[in-house]
XYZ file of C-alpha atoms in Angstrom:
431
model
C -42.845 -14.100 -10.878
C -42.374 -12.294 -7.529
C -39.169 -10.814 -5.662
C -39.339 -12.392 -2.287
C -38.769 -9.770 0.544
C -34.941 -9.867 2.449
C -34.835 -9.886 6.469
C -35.334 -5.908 6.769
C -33.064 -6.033 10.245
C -30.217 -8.313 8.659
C -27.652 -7.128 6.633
C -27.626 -9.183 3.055
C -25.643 -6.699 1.235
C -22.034 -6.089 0.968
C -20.296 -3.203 -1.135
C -16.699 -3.723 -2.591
C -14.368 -1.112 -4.647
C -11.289 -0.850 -5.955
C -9.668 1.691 -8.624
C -8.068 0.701 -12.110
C -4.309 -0.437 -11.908
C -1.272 -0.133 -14.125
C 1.609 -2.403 -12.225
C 5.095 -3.174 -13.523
C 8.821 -1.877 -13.777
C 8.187 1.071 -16.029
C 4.867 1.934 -15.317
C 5.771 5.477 -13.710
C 6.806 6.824 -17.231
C 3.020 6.089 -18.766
C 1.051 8.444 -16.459
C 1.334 11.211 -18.497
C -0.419 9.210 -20.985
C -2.743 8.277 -18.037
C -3.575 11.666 -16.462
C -4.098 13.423 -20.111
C -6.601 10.601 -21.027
C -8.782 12.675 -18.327
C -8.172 15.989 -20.567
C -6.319 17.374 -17.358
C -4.019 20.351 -18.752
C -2.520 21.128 -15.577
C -1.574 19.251 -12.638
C -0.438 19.247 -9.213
C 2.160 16.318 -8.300
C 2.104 15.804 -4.561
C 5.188 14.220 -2.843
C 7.478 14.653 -0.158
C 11.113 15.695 0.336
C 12.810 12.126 0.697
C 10.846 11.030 -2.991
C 11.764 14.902 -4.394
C 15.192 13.699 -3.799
C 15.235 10.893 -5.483
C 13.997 12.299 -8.801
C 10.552 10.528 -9.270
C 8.478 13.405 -9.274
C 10.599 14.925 -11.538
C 10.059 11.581 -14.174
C 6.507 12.486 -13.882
C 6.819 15.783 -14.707
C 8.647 14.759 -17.533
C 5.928 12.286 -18.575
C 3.412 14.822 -17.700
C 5.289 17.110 -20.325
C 5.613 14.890 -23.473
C 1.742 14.834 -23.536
C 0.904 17.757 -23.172
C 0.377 18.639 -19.182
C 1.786 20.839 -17.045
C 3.018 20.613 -13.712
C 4.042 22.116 -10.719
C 6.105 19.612 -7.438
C 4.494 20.260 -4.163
C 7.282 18.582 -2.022
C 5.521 19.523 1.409
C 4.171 16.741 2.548
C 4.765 15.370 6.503
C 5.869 11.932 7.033
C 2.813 10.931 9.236
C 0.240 13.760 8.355
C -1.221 16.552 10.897
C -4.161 18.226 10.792
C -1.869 20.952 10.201
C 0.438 19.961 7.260
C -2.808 18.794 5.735
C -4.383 22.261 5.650
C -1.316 24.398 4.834
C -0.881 21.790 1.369
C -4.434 22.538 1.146
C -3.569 25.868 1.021
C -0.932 26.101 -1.295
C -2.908 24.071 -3.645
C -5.840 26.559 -3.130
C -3.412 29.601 -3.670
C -1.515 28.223 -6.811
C -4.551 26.448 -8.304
C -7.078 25.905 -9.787
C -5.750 22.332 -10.819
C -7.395 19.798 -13.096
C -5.874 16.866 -11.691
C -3.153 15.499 -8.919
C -0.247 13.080 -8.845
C 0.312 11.573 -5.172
C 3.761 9.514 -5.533
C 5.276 8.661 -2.106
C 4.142 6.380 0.591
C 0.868 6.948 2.584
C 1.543 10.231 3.709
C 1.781 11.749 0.263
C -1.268 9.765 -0.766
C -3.472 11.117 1.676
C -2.343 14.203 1.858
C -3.458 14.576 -1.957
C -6.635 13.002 -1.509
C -7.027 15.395 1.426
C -6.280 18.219 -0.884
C -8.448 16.666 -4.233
C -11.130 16.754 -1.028
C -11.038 20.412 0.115
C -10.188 22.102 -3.308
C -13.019 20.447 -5.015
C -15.954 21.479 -2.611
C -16.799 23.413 0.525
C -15.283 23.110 3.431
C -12.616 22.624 5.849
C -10.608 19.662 7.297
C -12.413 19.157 10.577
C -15.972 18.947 8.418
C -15.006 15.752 7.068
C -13.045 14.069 9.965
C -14.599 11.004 11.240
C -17.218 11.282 14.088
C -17.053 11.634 16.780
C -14.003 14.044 16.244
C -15.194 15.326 13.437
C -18.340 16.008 11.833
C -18.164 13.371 8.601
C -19.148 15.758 6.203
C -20.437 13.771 2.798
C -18.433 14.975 -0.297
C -21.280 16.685 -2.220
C -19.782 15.704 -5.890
C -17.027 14.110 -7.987
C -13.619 15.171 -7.289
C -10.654 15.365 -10.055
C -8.150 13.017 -11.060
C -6.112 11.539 -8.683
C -3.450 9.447 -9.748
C -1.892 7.383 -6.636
C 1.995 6.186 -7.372
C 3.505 4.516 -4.197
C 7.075 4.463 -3.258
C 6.438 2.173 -0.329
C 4.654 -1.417 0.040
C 2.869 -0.953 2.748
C -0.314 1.533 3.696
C -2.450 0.062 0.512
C -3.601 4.098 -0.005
C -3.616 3.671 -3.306
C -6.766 1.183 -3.268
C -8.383 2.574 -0.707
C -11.220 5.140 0.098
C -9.533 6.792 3.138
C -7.203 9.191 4.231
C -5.126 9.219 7.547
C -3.882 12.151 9.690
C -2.548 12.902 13.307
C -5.345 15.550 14.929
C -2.633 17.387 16.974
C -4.543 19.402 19.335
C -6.123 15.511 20.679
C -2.747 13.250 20.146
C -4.898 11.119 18.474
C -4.956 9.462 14.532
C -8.046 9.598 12.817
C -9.331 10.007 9.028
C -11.610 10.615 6.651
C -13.367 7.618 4.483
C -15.675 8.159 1.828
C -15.528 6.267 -1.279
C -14.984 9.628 -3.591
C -11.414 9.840 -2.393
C -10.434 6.800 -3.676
C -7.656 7.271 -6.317
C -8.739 7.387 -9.921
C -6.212 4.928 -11.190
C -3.215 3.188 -8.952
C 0.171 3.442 -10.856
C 2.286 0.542 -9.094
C 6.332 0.579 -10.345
C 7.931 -2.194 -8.001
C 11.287 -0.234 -9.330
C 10.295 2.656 -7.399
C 10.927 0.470 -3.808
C 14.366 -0.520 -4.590
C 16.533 2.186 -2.396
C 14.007 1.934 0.476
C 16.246 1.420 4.098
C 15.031 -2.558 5.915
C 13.919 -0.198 8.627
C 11.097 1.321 6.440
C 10.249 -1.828 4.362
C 10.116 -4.006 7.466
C 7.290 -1.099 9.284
C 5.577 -0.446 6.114
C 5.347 -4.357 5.622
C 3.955 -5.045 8.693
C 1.319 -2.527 7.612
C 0.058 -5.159 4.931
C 0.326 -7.833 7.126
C -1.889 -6.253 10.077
C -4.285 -4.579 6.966
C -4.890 -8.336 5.338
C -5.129 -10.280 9.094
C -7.451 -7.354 10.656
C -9.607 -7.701 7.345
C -9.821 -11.025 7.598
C -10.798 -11.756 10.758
C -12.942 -9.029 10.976
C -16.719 -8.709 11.479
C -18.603 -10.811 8.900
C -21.087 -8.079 6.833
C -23.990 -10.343 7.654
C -23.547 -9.729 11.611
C -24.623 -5.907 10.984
C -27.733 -4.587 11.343
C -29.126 -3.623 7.771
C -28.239 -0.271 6.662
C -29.821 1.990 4.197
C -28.116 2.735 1.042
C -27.268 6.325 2.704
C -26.275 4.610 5.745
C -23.688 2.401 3.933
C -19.916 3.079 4.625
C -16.576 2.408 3.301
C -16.294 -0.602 5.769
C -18.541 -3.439 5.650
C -17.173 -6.317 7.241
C -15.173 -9.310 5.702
C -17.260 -10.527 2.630
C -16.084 -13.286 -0.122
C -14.284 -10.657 -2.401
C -12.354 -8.726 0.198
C -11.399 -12.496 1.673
C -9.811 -13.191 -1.780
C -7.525 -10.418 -1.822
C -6.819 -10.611 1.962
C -5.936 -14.476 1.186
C -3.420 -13.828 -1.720
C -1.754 -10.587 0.173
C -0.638 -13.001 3.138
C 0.449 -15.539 0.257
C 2.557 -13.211 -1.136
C 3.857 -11.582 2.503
C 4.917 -15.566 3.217
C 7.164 -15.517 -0.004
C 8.646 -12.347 0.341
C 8.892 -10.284 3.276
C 12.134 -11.545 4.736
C 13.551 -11.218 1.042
C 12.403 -7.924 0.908
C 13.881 -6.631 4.420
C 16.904 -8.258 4.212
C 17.875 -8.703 0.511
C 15.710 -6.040 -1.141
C 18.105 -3.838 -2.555
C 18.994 -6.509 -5.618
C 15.642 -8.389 -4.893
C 12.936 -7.272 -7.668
C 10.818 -10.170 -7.554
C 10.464 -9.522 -3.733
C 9.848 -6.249 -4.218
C 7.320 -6.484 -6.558
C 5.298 -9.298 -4.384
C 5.717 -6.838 -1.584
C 4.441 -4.089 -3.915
C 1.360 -6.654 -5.088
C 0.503 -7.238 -1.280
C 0.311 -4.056 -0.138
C -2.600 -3.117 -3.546
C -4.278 -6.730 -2.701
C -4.511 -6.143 1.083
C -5.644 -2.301 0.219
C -8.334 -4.154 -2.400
C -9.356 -6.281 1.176
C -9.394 -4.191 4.086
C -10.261 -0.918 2.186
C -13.887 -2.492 2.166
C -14.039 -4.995 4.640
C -12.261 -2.731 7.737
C -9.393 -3.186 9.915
C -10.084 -3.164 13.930
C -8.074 -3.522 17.439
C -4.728 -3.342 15.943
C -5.324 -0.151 13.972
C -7.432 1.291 16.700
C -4.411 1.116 19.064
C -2.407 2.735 16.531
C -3.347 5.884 16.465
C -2.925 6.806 19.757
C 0.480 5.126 20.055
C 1.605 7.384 16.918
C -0.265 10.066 18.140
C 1.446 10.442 21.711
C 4.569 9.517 20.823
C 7.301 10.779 23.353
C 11.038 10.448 22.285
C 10.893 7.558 19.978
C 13.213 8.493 16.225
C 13.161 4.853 14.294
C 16.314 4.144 12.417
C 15.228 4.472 8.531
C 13.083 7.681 8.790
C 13.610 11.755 9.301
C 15.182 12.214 12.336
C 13.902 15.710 13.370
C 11.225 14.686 15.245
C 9.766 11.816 17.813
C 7.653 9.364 15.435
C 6.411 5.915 15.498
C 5.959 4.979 11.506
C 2.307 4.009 10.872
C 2.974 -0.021 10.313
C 5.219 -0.108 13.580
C 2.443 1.355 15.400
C 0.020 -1.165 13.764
C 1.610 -4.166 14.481
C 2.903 -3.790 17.991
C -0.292 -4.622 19.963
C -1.297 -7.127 16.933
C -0.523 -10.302 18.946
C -2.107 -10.015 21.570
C -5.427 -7.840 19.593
C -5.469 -11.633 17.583
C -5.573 -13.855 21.162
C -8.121 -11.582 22.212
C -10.520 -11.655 19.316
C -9.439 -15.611 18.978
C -12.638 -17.248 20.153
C -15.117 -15.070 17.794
C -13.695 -16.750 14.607
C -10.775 -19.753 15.570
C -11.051 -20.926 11.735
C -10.110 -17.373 10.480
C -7.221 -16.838 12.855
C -5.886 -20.376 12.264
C -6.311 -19.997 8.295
C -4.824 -16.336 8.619
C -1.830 -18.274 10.464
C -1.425 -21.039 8.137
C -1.315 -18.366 4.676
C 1.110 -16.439 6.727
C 3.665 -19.172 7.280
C 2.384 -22.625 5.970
C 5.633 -24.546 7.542
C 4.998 -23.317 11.607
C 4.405 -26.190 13.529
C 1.227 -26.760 14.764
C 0.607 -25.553 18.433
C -1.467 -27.141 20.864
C -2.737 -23.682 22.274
C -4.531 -22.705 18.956
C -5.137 -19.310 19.970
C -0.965 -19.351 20.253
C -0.654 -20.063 16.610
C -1.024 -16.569 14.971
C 0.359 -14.571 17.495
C 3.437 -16.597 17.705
C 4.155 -16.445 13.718
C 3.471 -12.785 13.941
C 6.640 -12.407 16.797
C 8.889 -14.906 14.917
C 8.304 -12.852 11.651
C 8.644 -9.413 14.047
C 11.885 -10.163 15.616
C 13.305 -11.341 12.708
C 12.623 -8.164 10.743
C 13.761 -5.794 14.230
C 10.262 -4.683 15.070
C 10.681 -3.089 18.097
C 9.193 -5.519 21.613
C 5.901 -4.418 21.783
C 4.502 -0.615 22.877
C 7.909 -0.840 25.454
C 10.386 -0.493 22.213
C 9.019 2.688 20.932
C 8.932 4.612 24.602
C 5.834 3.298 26.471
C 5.710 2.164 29.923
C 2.061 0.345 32.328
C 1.740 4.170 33.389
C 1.011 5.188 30.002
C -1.727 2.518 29.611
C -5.044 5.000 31.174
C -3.842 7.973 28.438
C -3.411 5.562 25.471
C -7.150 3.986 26.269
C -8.955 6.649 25.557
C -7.887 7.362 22.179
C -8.428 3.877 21.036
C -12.056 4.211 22.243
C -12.495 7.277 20.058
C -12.257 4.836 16.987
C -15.083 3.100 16.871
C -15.242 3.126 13.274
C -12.813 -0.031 13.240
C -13.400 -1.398 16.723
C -17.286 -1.735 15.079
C -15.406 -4.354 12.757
C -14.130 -6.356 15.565
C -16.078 -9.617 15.997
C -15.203 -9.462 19.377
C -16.494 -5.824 20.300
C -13.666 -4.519 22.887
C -14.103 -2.599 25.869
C -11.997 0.328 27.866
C -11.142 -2.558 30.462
C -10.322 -5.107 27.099
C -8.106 -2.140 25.494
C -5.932 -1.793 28.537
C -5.288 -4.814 29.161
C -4.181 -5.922 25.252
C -1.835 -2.497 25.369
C -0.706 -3.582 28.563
C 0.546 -7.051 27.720
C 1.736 -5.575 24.691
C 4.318 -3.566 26.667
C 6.602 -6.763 25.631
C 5.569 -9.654 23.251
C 8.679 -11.304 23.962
């Protein structure tokens, strides 16, 4: 018997990863019997102010306690992460460590900032090493890290599942990351009860997170179109692929039966809550391998320059557009544009997200349109106009969409400068 060769310039292989999951009411109050089944004796629990508030880190400290770990609250975490909150938590956790192991409970921010910390505590190195080219230098992790046990407070960012962490560079005005799969969480700890008190502002962005994370994944690039890689050569993102599709398919199930609950109702709604909680690991479990593109792309710069805009829902001290508001407001138009490089995905994508939209004659309509009506009806502000944009803005947002080509590489319909000005400029209103 003989192995037959593969096509050596077509890709044939496809890599998918996920961590272990605990999910339920209740399941914050076993991760002390988690984290000291890694024989961590001291740990480092990761949050921000809002979630110190609210007591949660101080229910895993407790848990921590009554098996035998100790634990300090680092409650420093930006809503939004800099290169420069990033590095000072770094630095406390460098100056009050060493550490065996790390609690992240909060939404995204807190989440990658402790994978950002696991990352630079555990090895040489600063931030800027492991950045994403080209405005970084993509420095591998050269070993295991510790323990990271990811708790989220919101459903939306999927950091939990996934192998990256996100940060504002604030010298550029531009988002960016790092993605490798080491800094994927050791185990996801998923308590829907934890989501209850959130403000509609923040579940409605933070939704709309899962909803562009699940869409963008599955529309995106199929991992056969690359050109073969070697196994050094392979990255976090590989393209749609049958197992990220299954995830991406059941997240916009779940975001049809329960978004609008959880927005408007979501206070006394647990069943909502916990689909939206469910969504936001599924969609993580989809585009954490397969990639997101255009609308994430766009993102970062419309975060990163932000002028005046303070959402209703979040910290007022400062100008901000929330990560999912950012994603989603150039998302229609993104989906007519990539359209005609895979019309069954976008009209499947449509059809999971609201099976009972009539059927529009313009096909390439039929997302984009069940994206607005689910928008507006959840106050997403009218496209990049609604959060302070204006056309003159257009040439300074470009170029900081360009600088990600890690996701626009997972667009099936590669984009160009001339392509990314004119889908931010008709997203100036999408209504």
């Amino acid at each position: 018997m003989t192995i037959p060769d593969v096509n050596l310039t077509e890709e044939t292989i496809f890599t998918w990863g996920a961590p272990p999951l605990k999910f339920g009411a209740g399941a914050v109050d076993e991760i002390g019997f988690e984290m000291a089944g890694y024989g961590a004796k001291r740990v480092l629990i990761v949050t921000d102010p809002g979630i110190h508030a609210i007591g949660a880190p101080e229910r895993i400290a407790d848990s921590l306690s009554r098996n035998g770990v100790s634990s300090e609250i680092f409650d420093g975490v930006h809503v939004e992460p800099t290169d420069d909150s990033m590095i000072k938590a770094t630095e406390y956790a460098r100056a009050q460590g060493p550490w065996d192991g790390f609690v992240a409970v909060g939404g995204g921010s807190a989440i990658d900032t402790a994978k950002a910390i696991n990352l630079l505590t555990s090895g040489p190195g600063e931030l800027m090493d492991y950045i994403n080219k080209p405005i970084g230098n993509a420095k591998v992790p050269e070993g295991q890290l510790k323990p990271l046990i990811a708790v989220p407070t919101t459903a939306g960012t999927g950091s939990e599942s996934t192998a990256m962490c996100v940060l504002d560079i604030l010298s550029m005005k531009v988002k960016t990351g790092i993605s490798h799969w080491r800094l994927r969480p050791t185990l996801a700890v998923i308590d829907p009860l934890l989501t209850m008190s959130l403000p509609p502002e923040v579940t409605a962005a933070s939704g709309m997170d899962i909803v562009c994370h699940a869409v963008e994944s599955y529309t995106a690039r199929w991992y056969t179109s690359f050109d073969r890689k070697k196994p050094e050569e392979r990255v976090t993102y590989c393209g749609s692929n049958p197992v990220s599709d299954l995830w991406c398919e059941k997240a916009m199930a779940l975001l049809a039966q329960s978004f609008r609950d959880a927005v408007h109702r979501g206070a006394d709604d647990l069943e909502a809550r916990s689909n939206m909680m469910m969504a936001a690991t599924f969609a993580g479990m989809g585009f954490g391998n397969s990639g997101v593109h255009i609308p994430h792309a766009n993102a970062y710069p419309i975060a990163g320059m932000v002028k005046d805009f303070r959402p209703a829902g979040y910290p007022q001290d400062e100008p901000m557009v929330p990560h999912g508001m950012s994603v989603s407001l150039t998302a229609p138009e993104a989906f007519r544009f990539s359209f005609e490089s895979a019309p069954d995905r976008h009209l499947k994508a449509a059809e999971l997200m609201d099976p009972r939209a009539d059927k529009l004659n313009d096909q390439r309509e039929q997302l984009p349109s069940i994206l607005i009506s689910l928008m507006r009806d959840i106050d997403i502000p009218n496209g990049i106009g609604g959060v302070g944009y204006t056309e003159a803005d257009v040439p300074d947002l470009v170029p900081g969409t360009m600088k990600q080509q890690r996701l626009l590489a997972t667009c099936p319909k590669p984009p160009t400068e001339d392509d990314i000005a004119d889908i931010l400029t008709k997203s100036i209103e999408n209504w």
